[in-house]
Short mmCIF file of C-alpha atoms and ligand atoms in Angstrom, two decimals:
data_model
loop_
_atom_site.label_atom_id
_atom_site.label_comp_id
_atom_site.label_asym_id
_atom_site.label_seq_id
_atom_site.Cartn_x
_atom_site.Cartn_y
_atom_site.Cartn_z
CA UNK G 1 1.03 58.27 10.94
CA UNK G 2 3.73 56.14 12.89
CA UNK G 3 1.53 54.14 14.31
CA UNK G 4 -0.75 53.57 11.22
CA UNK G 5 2.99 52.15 9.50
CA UNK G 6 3.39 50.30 12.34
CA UNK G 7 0.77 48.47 12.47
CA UNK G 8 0.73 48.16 8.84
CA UNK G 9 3.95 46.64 8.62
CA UNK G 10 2.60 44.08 11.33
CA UNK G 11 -0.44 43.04 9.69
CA UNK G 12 1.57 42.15 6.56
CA UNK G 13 4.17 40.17 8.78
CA UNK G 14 1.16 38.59 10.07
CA UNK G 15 -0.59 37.59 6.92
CA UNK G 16 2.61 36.43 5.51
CA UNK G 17 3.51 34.10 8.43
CA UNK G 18 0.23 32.61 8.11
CA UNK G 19 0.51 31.34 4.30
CA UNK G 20 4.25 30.95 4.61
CA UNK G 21 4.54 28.01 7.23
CA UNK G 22 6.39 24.77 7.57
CA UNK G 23 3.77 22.68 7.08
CA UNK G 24 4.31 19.15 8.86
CA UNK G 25 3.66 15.81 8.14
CA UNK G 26 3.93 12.54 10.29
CA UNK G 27 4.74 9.43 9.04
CA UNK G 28 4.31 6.34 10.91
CA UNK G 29 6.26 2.70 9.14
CA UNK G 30 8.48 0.10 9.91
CA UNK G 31 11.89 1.67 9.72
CA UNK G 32 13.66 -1.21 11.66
CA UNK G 33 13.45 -5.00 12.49
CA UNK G 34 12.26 -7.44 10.08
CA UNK G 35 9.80 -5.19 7.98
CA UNK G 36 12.21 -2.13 7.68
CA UNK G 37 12.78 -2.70 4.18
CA UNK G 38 9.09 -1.80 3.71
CA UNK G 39 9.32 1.06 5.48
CA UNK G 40 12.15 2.05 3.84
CA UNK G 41 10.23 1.95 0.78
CA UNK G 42 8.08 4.70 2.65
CA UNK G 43 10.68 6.98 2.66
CA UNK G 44 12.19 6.07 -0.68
CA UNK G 45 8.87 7.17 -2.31
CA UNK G 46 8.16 10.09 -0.34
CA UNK G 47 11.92 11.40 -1.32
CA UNK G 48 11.27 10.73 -4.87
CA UNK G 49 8.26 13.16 -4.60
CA UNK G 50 10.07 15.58 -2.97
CA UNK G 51 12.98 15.44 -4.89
CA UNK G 52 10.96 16.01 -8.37
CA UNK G 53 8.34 18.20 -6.98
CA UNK G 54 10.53 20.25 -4.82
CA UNK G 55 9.90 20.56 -0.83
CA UNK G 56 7.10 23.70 -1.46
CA UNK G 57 3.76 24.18 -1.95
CA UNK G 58 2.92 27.52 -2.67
CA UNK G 59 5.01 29.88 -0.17
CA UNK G 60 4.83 26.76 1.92
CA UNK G 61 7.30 24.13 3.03
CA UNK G 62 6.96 20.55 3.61
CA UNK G 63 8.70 19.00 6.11
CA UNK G 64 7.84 15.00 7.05
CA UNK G 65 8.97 13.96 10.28
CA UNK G 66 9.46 9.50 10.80
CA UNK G 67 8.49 7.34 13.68
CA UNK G 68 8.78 3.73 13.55
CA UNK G 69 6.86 1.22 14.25
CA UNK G 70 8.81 -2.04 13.69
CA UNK G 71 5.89 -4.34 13.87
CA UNK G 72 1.83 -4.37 14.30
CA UNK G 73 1.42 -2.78 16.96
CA UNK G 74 -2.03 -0.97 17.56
CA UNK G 75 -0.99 0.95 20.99
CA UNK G 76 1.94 1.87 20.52
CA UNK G 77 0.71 2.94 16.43
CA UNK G 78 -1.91 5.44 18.73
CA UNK G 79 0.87 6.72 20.66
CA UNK G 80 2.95 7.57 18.10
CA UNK G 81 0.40 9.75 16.14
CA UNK G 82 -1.00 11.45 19.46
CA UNK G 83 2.84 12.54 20.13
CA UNK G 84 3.23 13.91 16.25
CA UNK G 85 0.03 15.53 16.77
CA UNK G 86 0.04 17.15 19.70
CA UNK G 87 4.18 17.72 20.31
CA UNK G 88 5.29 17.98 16.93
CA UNK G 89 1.85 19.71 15.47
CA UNK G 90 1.88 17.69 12.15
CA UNK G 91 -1.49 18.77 9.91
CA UNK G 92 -0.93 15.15 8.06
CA UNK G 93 -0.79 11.51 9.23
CA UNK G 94 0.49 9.24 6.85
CA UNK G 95 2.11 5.78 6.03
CA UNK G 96 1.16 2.84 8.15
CA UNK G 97 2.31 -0.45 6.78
CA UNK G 98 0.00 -2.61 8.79
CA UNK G 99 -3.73 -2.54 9.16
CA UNK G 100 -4.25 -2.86 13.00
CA UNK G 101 -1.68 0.02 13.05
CA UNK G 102 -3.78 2.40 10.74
CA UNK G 103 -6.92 1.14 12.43
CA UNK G 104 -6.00 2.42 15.90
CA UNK G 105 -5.78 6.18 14.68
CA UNK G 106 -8.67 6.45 13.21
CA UNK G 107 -10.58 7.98 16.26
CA UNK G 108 -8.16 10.76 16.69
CA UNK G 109 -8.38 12.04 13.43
CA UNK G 110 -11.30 14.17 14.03
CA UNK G 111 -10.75 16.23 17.05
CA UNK G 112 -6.88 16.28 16.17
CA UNK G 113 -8.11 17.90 13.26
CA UNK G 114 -5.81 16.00 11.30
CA UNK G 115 -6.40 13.82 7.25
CA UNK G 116 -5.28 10.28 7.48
CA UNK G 117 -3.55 9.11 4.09
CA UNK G 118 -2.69 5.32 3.98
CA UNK G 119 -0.07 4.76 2.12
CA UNK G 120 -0.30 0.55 2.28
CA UNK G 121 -2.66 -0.85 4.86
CA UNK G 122 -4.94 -2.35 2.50
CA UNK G 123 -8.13 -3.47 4.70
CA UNK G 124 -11.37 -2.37 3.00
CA UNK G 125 -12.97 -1.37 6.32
CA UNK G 126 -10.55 1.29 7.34
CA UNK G 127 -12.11 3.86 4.78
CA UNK G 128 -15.44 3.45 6.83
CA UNK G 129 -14.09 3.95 10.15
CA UNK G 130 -13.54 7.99 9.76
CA UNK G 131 -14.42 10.26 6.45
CA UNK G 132 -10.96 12.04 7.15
CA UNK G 133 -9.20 8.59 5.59
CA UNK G 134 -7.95 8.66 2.23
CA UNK G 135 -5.75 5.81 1.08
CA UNK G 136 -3.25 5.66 -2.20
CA UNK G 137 -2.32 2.61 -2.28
CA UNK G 138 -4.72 -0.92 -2.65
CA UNK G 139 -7.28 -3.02 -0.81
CA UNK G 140 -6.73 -7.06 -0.96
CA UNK G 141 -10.13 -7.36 -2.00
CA UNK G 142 -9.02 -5.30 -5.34
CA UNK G 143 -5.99 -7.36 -5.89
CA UNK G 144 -7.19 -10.84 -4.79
CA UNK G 145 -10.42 -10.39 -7.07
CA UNK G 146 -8.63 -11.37 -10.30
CA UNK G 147 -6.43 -13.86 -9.69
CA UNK G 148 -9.70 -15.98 -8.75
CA UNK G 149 -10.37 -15.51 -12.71
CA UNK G 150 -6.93 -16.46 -13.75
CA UNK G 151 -7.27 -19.64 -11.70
CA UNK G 152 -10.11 -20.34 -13.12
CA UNK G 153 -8.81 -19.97 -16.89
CA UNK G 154 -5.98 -22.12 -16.12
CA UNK G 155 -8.51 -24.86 -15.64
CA UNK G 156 -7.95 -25.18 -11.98
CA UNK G 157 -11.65 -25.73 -10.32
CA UNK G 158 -10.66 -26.65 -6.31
CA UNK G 159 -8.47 -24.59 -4.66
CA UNK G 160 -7.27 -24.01 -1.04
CA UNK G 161 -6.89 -20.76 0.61
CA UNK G 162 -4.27 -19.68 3.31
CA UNK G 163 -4.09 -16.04 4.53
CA UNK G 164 -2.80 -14.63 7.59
CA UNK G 165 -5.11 -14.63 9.96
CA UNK G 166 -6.14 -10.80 10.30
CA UNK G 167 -8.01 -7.93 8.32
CA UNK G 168 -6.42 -7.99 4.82
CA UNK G 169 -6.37 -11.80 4.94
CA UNK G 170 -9.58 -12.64 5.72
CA UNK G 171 -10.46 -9.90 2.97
CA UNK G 172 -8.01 -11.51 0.49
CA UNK G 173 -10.03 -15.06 1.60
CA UNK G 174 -13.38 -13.57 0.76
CA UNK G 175 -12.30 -11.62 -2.25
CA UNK G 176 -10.85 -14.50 -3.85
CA UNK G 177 -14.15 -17.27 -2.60
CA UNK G 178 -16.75 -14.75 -3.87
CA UNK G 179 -14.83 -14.40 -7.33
CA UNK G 180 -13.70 -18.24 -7.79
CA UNK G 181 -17.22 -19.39 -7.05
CA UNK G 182 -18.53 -16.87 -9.23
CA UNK G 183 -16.58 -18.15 -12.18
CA UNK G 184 -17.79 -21.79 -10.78
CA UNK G 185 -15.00 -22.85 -8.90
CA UNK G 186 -14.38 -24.07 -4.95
CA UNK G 187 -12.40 -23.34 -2.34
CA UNK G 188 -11.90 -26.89 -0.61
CA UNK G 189 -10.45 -25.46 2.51
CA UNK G 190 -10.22 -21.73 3.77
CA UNK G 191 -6.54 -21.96 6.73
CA UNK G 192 -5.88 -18.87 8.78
CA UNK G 193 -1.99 -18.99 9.88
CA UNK G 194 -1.53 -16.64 13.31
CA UNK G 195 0.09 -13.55 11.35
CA UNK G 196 3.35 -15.00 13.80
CA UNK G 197 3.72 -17.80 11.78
CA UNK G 198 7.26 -18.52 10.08
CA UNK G 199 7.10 -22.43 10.46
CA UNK G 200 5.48 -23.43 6.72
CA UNK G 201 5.72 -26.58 6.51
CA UNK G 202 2.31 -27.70 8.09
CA UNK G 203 0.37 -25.66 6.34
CA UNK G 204 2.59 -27.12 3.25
CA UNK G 205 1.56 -30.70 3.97
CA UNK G 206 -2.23 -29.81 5.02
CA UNK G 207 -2.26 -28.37 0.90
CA UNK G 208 -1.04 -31.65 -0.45
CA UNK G 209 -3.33 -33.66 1.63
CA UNK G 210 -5.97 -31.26 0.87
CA UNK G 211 -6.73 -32.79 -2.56
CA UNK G 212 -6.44 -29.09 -4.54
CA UNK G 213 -5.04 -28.42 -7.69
CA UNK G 214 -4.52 -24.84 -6.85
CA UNK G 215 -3.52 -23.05 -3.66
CA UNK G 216 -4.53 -19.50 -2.89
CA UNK G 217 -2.43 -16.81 -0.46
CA UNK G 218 -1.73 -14.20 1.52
CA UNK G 219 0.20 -12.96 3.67
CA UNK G 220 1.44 -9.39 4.38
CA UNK G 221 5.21 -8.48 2.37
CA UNK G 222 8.35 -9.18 3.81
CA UNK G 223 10.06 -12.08 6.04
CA UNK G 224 6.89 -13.73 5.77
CA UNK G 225 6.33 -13.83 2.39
CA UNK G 226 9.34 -15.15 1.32
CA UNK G 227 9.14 -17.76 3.80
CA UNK G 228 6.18 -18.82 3.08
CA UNK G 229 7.57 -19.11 -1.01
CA UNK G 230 10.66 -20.79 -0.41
CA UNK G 231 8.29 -23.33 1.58
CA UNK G 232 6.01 -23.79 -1.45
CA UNK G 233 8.83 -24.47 -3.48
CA UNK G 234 10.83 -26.58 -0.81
CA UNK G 235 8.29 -28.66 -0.08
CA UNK G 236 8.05 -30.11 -3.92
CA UNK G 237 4.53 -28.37 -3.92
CA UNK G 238 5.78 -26.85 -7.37
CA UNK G 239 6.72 -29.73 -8.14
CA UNK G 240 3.91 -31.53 -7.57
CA UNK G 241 1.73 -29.54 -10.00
CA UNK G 242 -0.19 -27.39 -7.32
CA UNK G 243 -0.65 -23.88 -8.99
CA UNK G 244 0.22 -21.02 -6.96
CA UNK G 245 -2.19 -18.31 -6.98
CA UNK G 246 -1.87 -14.84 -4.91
CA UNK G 247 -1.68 -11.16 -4.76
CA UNK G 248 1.16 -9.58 -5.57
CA UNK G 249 2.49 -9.14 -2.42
CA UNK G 250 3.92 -12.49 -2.23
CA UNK G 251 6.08 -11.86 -5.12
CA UNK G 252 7.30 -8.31 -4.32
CA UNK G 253 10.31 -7.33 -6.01
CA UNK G 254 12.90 -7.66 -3.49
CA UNK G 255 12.07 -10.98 -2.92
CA UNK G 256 12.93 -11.92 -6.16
CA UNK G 257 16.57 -12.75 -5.94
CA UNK G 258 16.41 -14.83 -3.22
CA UNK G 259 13.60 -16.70 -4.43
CA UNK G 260 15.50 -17.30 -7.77
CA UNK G 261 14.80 -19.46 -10.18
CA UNK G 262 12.35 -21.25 -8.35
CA UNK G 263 9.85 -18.74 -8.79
CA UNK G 264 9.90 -18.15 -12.28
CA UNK G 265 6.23 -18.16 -14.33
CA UNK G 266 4.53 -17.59 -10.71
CA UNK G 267 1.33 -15.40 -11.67
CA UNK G 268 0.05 -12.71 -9.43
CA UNK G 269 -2.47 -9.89 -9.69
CA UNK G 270 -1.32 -6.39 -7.88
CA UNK G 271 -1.49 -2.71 -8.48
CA UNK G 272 2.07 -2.03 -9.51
CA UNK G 273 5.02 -3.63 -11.13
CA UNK G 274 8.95 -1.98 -10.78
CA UNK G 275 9.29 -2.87 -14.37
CA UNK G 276 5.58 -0.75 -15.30
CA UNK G 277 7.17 0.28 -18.54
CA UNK G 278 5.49 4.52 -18.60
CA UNK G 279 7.41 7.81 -18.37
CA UNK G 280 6.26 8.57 -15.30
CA UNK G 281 7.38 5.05 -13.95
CA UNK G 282 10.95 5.68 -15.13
CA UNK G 283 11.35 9.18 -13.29
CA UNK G 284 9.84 7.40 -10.36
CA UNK G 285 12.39 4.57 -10.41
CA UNK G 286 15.14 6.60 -11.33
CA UNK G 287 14.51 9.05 -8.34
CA UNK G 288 13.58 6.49 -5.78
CA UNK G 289 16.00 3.84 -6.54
CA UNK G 290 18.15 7.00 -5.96
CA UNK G 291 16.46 7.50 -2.31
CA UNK G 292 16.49 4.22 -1.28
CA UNK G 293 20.66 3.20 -2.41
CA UNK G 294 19.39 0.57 -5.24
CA UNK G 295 16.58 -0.57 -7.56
CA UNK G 296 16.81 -4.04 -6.09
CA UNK G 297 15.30 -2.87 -2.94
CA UNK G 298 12.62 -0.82 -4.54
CA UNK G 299 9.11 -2.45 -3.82
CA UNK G 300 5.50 -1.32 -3.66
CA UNK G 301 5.07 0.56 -0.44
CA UNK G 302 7.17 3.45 -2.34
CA UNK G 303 4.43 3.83 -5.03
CA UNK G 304 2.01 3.75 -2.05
CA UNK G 305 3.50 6.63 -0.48
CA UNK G 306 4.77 8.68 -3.39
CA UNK G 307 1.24 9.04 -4.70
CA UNK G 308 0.34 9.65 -0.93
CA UNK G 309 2.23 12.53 -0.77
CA UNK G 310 1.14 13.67 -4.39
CA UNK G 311 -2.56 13.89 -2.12
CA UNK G 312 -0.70 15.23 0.36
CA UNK G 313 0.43 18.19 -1.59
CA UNK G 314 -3.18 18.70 -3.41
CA UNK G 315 -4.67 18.97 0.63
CA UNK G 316 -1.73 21.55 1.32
CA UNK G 317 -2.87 23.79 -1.70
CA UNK G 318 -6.58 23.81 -1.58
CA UNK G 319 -6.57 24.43 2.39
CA UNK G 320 -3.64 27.56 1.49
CA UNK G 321 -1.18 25.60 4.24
CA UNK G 322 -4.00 25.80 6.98
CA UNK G 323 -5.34 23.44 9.08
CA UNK G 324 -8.55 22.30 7.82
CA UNK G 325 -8.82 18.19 7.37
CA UNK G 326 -12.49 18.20 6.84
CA UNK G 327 -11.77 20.76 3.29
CA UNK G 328 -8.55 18.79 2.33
CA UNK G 329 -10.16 15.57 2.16
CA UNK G 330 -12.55 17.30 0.44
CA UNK G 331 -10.70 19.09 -2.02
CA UNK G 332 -9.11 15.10 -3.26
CA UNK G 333 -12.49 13.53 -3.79
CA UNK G 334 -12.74 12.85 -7.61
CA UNK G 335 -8.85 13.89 -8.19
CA UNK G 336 -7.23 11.96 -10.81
CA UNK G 337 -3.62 11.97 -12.00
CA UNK G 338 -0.97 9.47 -13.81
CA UNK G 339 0.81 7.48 -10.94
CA UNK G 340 4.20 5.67 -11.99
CA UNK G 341 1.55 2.80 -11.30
CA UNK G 342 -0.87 4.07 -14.76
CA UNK G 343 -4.02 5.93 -14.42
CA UNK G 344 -5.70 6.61 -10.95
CA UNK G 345 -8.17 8.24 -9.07
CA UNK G 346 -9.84 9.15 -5.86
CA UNK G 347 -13.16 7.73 -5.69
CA UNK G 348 -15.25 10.55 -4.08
CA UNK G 349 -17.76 8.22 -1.78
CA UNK G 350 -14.83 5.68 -0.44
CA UNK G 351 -11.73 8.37 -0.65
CA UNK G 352 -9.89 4.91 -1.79
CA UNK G 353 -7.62 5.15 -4.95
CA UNK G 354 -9.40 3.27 -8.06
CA UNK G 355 -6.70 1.69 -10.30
CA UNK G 356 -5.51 -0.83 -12.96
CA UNK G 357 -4.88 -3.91 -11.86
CA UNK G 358 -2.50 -6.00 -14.07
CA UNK G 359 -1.82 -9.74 -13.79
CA UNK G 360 2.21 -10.43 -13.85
CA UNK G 361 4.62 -13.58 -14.35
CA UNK G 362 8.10 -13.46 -12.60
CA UNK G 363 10.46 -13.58 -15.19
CA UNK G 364 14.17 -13.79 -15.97
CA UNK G 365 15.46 -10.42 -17.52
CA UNK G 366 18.75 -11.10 -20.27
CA UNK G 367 21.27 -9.39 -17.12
CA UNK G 368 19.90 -12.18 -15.21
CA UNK G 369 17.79 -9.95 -12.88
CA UNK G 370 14.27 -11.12 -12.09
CA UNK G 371 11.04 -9.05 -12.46
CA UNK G 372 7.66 -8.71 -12.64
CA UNK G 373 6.38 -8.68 -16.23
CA UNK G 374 2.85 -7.07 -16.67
CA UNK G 375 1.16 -9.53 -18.93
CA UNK G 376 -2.55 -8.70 -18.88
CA UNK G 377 -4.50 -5.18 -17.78
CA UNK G 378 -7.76 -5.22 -15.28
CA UNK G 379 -8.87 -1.45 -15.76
CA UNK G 380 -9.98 0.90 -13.87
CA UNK G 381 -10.39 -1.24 -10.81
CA UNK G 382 -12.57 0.38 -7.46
CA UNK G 383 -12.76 -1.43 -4.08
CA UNK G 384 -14.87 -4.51 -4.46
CA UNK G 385 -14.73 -5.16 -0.71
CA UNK G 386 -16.52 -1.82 0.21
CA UNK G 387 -19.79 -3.17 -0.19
CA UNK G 388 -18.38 -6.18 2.59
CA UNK G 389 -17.38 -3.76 4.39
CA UNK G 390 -20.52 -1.51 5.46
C1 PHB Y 1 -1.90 -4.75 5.95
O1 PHB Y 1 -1.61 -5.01 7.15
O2 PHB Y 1 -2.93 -4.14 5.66
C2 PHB Y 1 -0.97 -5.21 4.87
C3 PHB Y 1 0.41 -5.31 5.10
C4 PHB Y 1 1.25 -5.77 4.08
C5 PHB Y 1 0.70 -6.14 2.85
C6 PHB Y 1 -0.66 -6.00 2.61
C7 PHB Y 1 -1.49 -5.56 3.63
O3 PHB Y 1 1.51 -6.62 1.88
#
């Protein structure tokens, strides 16, 4: 009868260890140099989650554990999630700012047993390269598409394109040629800058000479895209009537003050917009302006990764906190929820997140502050570049 107890008692203190785990979850972001701002963000939006979802799901707890990756880096990107998987055991990979960076873990994923979710790199292709990727936050094919018809309806019919010279800028290239010729425009000249480049003002004179009424960008958020800007606007380009045209990346939030005045009325098409005037946006500013020390620093990448956690948690609760990558990613096909962002979903063939896409003007605010002001709605947007991309 002792025994019988005994072992009673262990089989129930073995059951309950196995649902009641600390479930872990590696992020990967740059969290210093010149792109830690963006990482930041990264943390700033996975805090928020926690924060108004609580650190539990079910009798288990979430912990996420940081390594940084300061710039794109594909090695070293490989490295990193190798040591989270096999030293620190995470069940999740997530963040990764840059697309090499996400691309490079991709062939893990399977026999570390182990979901992917993106929570920025924004290359269409990355989907295709293992079914264990899901990604919350945007392709540039899905946010270069529309501009190309704003351009147009501004009456601008040649344009020249400059991207940075990797996968989301080549995709942003094609995204916005296929759309602008669609609507029966050109692209005079197609420039790729060396994703190194922080010297604009070529590339500022090779526009002018270039003969186009319109120029059309890319280039990945930070340093870079407020160089390249300030160049447009330093180098009279403004004033010389060429229309600016780009994702919203090149006007991210916290670029907005020290672009000033200079950028006021610039359009851009993106996913999300600080100012995104919805309940759930104001909980999800409030709490992650709290995370991060101040609104003014709050950009994208923190929608990105709160909503990549809000996955994250759905995986945790269909698999009961147990290791099983192939039945998460399963179990967030076709889920759909209200982001701060609007109304999203997971598209069950790509595992990308479909989405509004809303065309925005920088504008002055009455406090003096400059924002993003949502102007025009593109609903219920997939991943035109998927097609490309097979
Ligand atoms: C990317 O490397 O995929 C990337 C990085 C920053 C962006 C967009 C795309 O703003």
């Amino acid at each position: 009868m002792k025994r019988f107890v005994l072992a009673a008692v262990a089989a129930v203190v073995m059951s309950t260890a196995a649902y009641a785990d600390t479930i872990k979850v590696g992020v990967v972001g740059p969290f210093s140099g010149p792109f830690a701002l963006q990482g930041k963000n990264f943390k700033a939006g996975i805090d928020a989650y926690m924060a108004i979802n609580g650190n539990k799901v079910g009798d288990n707890t979430v912990e996420v554990i940081y390594r940084d990756l300061p710039a794109a880096d594909p090695a070293q990107s490989k490295a990193l999630a190798q040591e989270l998987v096999v030293k620190e055991k995470v069940q999740y990979l997530a963040g990764f700012y840059f697309t090499p960076d996400a691309m490079a873990v991709t062939p893990i994923l399977k026999q570390a047993n182990t979901p992917l979710v993106i929570m920025n790199a924004a290359t269409s292709a990355i989907v295709t390269k293992s079914p264990l990727v899901v990604r919350t936050s945007f392709t540039t094919w899905q946010t270069s598409t529309p501009i190309a018809k704003v351009a147009h309806d501004a009456g601008v019919s040649k344009v020249i394109s400059v991207v940075s010279d990797y996968g989301p800028g080549v995709d942003a290239e094609n995204a916005f040629k296929a759309a602008f010729e669609k609507e029966g425009g050109q692209v005079v000249e197609a420039i790729r800058m060396p994703l190194s480049t922080n010297d604009f003002s070529p590339i500022m004179q090779r526009i002018k000479d270039s003969g186009a009424q319109g120029v059309f960008a890319f280039l990945p958020s930070g340093p870079t895209t407020l160089g390249f800007v300030k160049a447009y606007n330093e180098n009279g380009l403004k004033a010389a009537g060429i229309k600016f045209f780009a994702p919203g990346d090149l006007t991210q939030e916290s670029d907005l003050p020290a672009l000033g005045d200079a950028a006021l009325g610039i359009q851009t098409t993106f996913h999300y917009a600080v100012s995104h005037d919805s309940p759930e946006n104001k909980a999800f500013v409030e709490a992650a302006a709290k995370a991060i020390g101040s609104k003014a620093e709050l950009s994208f990448p923190a929608v990105g990764a709160y909503d990549g956690m809000n996955v994250i948690y759905k995986m945790i609760e269909a698999t009961g906190g147990k290791q099983d990558a192939a039945k998460a990613v399963e179990a967030v096909k076709g889920l759909t929820w209200v982001s701060p962002r609007g109304p999203v979903s997971i598209d069950p063939e790509s595992r990308h997140i479909t989405q509004n896409i809303y065309l925005r003007e920088v504008t002055k605010a009455d406090d003096g502050t400059y924002y993003n002001k949502e102007v025009q709605t593109f609903e219920k947007q997939g991943d035109p570049g998927l097609a490309a991309a097979k």
